[in-house]
mmCIF file of C-alpha atoms and ligand atoms in Angstrom:
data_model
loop_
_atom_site.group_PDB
_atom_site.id
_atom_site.type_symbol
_atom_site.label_atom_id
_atom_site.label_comp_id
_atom_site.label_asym_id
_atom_site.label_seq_id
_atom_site.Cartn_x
_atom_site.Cartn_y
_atom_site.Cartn_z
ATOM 1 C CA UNK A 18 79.563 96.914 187.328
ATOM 2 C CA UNK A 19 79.774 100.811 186.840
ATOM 3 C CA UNK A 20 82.966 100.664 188.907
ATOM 4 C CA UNK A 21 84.559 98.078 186.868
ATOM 5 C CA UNK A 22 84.112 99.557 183.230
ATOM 6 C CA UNK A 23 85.589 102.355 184.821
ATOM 7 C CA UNK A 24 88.808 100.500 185.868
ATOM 8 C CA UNK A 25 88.972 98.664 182.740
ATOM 9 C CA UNK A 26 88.655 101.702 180.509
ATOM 10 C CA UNK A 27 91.745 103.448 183.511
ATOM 11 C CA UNK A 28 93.591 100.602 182.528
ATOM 12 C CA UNK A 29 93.542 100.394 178.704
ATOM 13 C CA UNK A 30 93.758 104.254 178.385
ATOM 14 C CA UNK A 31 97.185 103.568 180.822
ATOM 15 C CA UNK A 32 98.169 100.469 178.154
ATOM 16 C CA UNK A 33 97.349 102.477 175.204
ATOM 17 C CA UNK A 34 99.402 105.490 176.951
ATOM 18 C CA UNK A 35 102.405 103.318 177.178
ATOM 19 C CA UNK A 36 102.301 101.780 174.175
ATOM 20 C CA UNK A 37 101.781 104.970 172.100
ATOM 21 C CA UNK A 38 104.636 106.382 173.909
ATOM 22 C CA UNK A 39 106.715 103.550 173.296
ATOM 23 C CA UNK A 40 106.085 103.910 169.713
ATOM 24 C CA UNK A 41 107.039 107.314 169.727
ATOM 25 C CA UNK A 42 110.193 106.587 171.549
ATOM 26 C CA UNK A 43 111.196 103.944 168.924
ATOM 27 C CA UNK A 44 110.366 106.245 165.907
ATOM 28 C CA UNK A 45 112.267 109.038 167.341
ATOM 29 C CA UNK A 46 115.213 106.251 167.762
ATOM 30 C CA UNK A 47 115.215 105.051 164.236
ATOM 31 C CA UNK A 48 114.875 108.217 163.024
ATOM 32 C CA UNK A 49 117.509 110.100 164.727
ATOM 33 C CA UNK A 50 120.322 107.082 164.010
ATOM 34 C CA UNK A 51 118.986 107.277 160.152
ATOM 35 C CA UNK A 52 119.873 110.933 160.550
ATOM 36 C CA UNK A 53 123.191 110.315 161.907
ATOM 37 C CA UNK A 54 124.707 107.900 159.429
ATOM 38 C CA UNK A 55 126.261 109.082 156.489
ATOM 39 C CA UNK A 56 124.909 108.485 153.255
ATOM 40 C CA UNK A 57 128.192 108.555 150.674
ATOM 41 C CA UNK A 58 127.776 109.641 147.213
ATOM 42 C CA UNK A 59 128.877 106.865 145.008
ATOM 43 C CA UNK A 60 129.651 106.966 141.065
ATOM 44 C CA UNK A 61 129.789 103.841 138.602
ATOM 45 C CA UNK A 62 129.387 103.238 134.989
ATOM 46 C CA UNK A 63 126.618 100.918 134.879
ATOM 47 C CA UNK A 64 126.617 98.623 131.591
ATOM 48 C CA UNK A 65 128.746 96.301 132.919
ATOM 49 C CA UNK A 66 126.783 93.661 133.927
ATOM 50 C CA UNK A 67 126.915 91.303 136.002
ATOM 51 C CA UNK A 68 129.112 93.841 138.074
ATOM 52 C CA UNK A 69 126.756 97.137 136.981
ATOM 53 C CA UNK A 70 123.263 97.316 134.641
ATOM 54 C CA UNK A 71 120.593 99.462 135.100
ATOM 55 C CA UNK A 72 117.585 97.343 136.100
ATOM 56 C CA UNK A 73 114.252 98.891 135.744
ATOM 57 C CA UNK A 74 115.901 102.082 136.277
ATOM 58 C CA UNK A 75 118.264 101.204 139.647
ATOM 59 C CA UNK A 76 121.267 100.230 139.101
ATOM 60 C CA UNK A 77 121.884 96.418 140.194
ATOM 61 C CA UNK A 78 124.360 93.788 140.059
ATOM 62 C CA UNK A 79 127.476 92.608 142.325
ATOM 63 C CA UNK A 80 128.976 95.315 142.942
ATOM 64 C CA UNK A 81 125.857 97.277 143.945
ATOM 65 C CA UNK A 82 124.974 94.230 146.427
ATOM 66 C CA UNK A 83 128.808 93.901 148.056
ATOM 67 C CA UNK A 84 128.880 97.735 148.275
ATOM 68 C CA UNK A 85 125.631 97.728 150.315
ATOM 69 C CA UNK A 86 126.697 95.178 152.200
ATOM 70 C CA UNK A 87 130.581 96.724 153.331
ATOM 71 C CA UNK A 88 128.794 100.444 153.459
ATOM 72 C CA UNK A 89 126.382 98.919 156.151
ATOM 73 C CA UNK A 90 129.702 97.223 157.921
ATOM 74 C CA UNK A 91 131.446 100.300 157.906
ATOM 75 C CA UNK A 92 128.521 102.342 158.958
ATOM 76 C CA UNK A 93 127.602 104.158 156.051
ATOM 77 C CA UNK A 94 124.692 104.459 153.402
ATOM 78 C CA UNK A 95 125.801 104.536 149.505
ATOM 79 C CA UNK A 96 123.699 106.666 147.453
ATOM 80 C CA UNK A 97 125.153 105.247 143.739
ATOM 81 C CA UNK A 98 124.862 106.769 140.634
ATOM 82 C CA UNK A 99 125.010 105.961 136.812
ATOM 83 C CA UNK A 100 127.876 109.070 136.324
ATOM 84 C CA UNK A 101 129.579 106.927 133.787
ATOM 85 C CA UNK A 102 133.388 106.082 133.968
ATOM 86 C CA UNK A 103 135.194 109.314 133.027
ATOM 87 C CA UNK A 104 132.444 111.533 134.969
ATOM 88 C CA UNK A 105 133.308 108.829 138.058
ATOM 89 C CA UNK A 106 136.624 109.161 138.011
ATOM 90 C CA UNK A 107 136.942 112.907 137.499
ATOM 91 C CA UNK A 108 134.351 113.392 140.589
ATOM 92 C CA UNK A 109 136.579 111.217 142.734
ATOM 93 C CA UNK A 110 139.601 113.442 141.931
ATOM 94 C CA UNK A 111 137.661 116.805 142.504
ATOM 95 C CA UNK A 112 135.828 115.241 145.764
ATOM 96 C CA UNK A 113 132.497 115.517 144.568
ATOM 97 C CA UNK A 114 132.381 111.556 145.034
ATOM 98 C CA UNK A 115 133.162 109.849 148.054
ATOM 99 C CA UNK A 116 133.541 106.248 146.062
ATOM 100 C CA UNK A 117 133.820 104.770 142.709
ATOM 101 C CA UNK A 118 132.580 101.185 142.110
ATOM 102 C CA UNK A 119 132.610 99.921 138.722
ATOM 103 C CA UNK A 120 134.714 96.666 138.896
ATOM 104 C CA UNK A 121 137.987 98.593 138.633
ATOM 105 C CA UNK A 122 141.079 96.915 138.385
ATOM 106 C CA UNK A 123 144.079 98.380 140.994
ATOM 107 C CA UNK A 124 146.971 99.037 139.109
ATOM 108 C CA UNK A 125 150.275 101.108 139.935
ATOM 109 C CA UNK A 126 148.912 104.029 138.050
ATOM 110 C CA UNK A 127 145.742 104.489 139.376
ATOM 111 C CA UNK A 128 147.232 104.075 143.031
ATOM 112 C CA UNK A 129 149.134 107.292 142.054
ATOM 113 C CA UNK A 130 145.763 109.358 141.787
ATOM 114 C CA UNK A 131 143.632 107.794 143.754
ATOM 115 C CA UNK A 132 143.508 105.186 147.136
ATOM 116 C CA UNK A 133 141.861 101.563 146.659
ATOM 117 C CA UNK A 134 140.143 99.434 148.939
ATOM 118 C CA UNK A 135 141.784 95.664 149.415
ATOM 119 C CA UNK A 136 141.039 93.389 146.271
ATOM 120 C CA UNK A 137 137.415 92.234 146.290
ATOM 121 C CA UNK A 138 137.344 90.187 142.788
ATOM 122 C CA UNK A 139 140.182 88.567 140.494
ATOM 123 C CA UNK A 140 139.649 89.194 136.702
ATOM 124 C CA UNK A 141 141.451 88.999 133.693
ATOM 125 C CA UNK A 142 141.063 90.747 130.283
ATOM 126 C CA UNK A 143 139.471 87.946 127.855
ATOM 127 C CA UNK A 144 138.254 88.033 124.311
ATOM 128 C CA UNK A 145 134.936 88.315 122.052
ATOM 129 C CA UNK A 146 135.126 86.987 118.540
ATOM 130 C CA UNK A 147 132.289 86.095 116.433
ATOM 131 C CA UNK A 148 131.454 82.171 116.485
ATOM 132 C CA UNK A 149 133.410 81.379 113.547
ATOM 133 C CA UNK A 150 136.047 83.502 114.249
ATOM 134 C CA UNK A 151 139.720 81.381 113.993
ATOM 135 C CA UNK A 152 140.915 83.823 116.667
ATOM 136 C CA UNK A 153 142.545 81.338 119.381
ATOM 137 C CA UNK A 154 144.549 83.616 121.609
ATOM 138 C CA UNK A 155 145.411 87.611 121.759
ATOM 139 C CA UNK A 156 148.797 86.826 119.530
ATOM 140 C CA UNK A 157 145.800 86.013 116.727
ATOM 141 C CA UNK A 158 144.527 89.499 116.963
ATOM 142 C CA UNK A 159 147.680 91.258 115.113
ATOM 143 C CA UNK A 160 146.077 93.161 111.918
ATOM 144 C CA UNK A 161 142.410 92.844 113.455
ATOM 145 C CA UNK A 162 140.184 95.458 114.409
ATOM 146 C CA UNK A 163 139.564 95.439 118.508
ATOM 147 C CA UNK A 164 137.279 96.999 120.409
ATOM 148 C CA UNK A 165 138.168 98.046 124.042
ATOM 149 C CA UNK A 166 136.221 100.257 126.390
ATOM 150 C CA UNK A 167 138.395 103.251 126.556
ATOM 151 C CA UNK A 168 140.909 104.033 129.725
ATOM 152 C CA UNK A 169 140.186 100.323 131.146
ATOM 153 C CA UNK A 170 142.951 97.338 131.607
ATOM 154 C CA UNK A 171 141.100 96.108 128.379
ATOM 155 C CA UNK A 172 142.702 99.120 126.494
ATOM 156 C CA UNK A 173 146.397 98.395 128.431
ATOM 157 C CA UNK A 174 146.457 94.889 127.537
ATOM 158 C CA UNK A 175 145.471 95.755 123.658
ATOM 159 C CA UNK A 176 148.125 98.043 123.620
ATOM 160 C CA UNK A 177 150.750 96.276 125.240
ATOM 161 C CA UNK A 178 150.659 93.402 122.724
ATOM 162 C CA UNK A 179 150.074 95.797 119.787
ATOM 163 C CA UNK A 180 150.950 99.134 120.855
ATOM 164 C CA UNK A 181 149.903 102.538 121.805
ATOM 165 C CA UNK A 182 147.615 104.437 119.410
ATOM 166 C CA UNK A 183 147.349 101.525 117.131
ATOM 167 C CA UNK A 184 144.864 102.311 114.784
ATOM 168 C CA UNK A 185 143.717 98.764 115.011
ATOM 169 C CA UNK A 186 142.003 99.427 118.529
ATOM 170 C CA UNK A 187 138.898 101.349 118.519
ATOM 171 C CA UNK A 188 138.094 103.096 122.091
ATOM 172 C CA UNK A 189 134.654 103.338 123.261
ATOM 173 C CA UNK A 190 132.746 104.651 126.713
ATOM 174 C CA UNK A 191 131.458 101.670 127.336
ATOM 175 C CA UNK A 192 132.140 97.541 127.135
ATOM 176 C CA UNK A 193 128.397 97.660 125.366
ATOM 177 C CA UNK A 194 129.604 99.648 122.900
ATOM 178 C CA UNK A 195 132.033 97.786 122.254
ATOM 179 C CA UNK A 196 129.868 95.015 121.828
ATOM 180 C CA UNK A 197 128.117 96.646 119.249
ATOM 181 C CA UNK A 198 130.770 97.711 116.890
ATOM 182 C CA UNK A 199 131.519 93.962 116.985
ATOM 183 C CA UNK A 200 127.711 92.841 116.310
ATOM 184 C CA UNK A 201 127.951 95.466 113.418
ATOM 185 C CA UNK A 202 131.092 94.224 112.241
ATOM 186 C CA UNK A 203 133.160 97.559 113.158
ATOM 187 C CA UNK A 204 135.918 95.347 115.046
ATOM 188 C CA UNK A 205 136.489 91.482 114.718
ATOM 189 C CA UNK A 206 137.031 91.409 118.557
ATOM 190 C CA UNK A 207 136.626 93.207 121.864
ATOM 191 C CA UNK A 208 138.815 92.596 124.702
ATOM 192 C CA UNK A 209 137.211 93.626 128.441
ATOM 193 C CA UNK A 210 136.821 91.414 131.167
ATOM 194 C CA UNK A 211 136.282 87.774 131.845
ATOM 195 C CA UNK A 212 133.128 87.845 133.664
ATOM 196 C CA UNK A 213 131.895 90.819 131.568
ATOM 197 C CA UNK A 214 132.561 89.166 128.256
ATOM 198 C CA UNK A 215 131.153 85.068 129.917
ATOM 199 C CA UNK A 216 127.985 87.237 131.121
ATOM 200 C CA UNK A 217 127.668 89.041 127.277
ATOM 201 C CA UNK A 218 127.820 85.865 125.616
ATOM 202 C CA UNK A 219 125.730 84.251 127.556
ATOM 203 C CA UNK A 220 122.913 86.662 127.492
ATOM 204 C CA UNK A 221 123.227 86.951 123.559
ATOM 205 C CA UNK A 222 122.766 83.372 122.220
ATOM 206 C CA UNK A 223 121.336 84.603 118.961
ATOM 207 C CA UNK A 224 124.404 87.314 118.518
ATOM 208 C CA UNK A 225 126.532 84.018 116.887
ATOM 209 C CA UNK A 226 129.396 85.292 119.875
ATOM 210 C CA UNK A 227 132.393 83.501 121.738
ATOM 211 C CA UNK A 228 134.809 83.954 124.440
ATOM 212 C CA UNK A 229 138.491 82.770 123.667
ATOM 213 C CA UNK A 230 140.585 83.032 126.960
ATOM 214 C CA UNK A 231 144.831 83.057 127.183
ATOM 215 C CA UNK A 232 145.973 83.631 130.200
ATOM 216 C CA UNK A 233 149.390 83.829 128.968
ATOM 217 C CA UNK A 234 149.353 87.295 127.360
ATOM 218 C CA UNK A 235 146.382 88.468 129.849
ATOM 219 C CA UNK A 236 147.518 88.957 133.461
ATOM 220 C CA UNK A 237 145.358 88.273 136.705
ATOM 221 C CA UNK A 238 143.933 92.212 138.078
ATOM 222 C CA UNK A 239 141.760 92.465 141.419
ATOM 223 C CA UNK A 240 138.853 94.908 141.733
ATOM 224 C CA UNK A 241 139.264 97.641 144.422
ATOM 225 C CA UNK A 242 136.532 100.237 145.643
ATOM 226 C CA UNK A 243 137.769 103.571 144.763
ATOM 227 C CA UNK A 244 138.115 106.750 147.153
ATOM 228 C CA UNK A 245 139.579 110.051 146.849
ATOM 229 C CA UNK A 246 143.551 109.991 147.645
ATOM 230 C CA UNK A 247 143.998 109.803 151.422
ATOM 231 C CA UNK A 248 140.655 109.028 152.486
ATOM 232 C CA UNK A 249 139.261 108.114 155.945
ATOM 233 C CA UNK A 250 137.168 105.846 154.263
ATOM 234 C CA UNK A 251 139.751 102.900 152.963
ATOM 235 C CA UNK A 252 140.555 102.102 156.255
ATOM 236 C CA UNK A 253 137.461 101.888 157.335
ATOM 237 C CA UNK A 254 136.200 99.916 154.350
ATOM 238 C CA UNK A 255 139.239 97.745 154.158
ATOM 239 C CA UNK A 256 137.825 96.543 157.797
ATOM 240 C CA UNK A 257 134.533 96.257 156.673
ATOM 241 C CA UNK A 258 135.200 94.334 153.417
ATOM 242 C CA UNK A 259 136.837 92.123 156.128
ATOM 243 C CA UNK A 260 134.074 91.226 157.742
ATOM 244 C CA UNK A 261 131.999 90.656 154.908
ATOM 245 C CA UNK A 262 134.893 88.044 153.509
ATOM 246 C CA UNK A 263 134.643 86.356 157.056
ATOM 247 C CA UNK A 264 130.764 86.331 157.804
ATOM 248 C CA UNK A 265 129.576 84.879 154.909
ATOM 249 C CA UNK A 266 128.062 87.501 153.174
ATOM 250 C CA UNK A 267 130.388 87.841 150.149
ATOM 251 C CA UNK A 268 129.676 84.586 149.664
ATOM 252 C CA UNK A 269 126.364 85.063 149.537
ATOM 253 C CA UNK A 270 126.127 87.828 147.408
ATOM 254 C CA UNK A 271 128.743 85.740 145.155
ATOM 255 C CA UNK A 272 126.755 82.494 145.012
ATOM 256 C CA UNK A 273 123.655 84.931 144.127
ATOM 257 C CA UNK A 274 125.291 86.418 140.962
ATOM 258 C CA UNK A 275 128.149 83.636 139.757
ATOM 259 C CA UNK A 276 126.316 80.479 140.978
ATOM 260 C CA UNK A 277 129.282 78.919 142.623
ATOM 261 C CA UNK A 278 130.972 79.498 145.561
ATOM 262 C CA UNK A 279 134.121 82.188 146.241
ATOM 263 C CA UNK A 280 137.646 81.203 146.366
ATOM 264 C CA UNK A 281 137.735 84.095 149.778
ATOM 265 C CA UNK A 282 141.192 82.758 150.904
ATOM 266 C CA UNK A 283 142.985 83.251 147.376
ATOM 267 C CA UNK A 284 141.362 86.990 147.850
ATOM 268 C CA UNK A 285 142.197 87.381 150.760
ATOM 269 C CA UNK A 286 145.442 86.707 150.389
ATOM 270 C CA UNK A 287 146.028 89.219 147.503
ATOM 271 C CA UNK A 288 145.389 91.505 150.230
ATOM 272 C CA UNK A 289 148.835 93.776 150.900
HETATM 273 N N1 LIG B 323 138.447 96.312 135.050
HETATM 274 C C1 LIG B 323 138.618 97.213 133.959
HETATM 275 C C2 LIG B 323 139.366 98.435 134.405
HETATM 276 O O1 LIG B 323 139.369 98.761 135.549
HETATM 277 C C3 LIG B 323 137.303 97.588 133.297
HETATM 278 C C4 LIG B 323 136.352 98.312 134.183
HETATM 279 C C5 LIG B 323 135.092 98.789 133.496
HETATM 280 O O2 LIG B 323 135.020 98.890 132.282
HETATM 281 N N2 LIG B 323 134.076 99.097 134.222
HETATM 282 O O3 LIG B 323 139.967 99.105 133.625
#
């Protein structure tokens, strides 16, 4: 009997020896290839839902999800940040951001400053008018007030069909701003993007708001990730955004904030 016990307790002190130790050896594991993987910093300008909101004080939306999800492809952690727009862009200039996410459109003259990932969304500027507003395309905003979030395509395509420094077009930081000066009656309309200004209206039943869409004097724009001019991480991103396109998971993450289902060939053949 004595002999036994004795064995037994030999044999789970052994066990417990080898499972403590394996423990150890997995903990040290994790925590030495958490150690070694870069966490980016990222900037956005987060009232811009569905792409950007703070949610009980994260930020959250698409492009927090998709960035998560190409980081981890590429090998990377994101740290992101509410810097705001002009903050976001400045610190990607000055390299005190590794990567801007805030559903910016690529366009010629941002390509001269800075480096974009391949598309990841398709937008298109559309408009806000109040409910009873006779406003049926942009041509119908000449002599109205519009709101634009200042420095975005929204701004461009306001100005291109009414011109620059129009005193018509109000700038603001932000597409919620602009939202308000068209609740308080400040502007009669606010131009800013499709799924920005679907998502607005939608959320505001009782703010008496509509969309009015034309794509005839609004051109189709594509979302990039932003980096710092010549950075090593576009191509690695561009690879990784890849494979998220092909395994499913920007569909997922699509599905999870648009309810239908991505059109990932038309993207991905946007890509140059
Ligand atoms: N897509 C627009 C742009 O890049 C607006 C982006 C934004 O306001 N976050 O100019």
């Amino acid at each position: 009997m004595k002999k036994i016990n004795v064995k037994t307790v030999f044999v789970l002190l052994i066990s417990c020896i080898f499972i403590l130790s394996a423990c150890g050896q997995g903990a040290k594991e994790t925590g030495s290839n958490s150690s070694s993987v870069k966490t980016l910093s990222v900037g956005t300008e987060a009232t811009f839902a569905p792409f950007e909101f703070m949610d009980k004080g994260k930020v959250s939306g698409f492009d927090v999800d998709l960035l998560n999800a190409v980081a981890k492809a590429a090998g990377y952690k994101v740290d992101i940040k509410n810097t705001g727009w002009d903050p976001m862009m400045a610190g990607i200039q000055n390299g005190s951001i590794d990567i801007g996410i805030a559903g910016i459109t690529i366009n010629k003259d941002r390509k001269s400053t800075y480096d974009f990932s391949n598309p990841y969304f398709e937008s298109i500027n559309m408009i806000v008018v109040g409910k009873d507003s006779t406003v049926e395309n942009a041509k119908d905003l000449k002599g109205k007030k519009i709101g634009v979030q200042n420095g975005t395509t929204g701004q461009m395509a306001a100005e291109k069909l009414f011109g620059k420094n129009n005193k018509n077009i109000s700038k603001y930081e932000t597409s919620a701003m602009s939202f308000m000066a068209l609740e308080n009656g400040d502007v009669e309309a606010v131009v800013t993007d499709n799924a920005v200004a679907n998502e607005y209206v939608k959320k505001n039943p009782d703010k008496n708001v509509k969309t009015v869409d034309d794509k005839t004097n609004f051109s189709p724009e594509y979302y990039g990730i932003l980096f710092p001019k010549g950075s090593e991480l576009k191509a690695k991103f561009d690879k990784a955004l890849n494979d998220v396109l092909d395994n499913g998971t920007y569909t997922e993450i699509y599905k999870k904030w648009f309810g239908v289902e991505p059109d990932v060939e038309v993207l991905k053949s946007a890509q140059k």
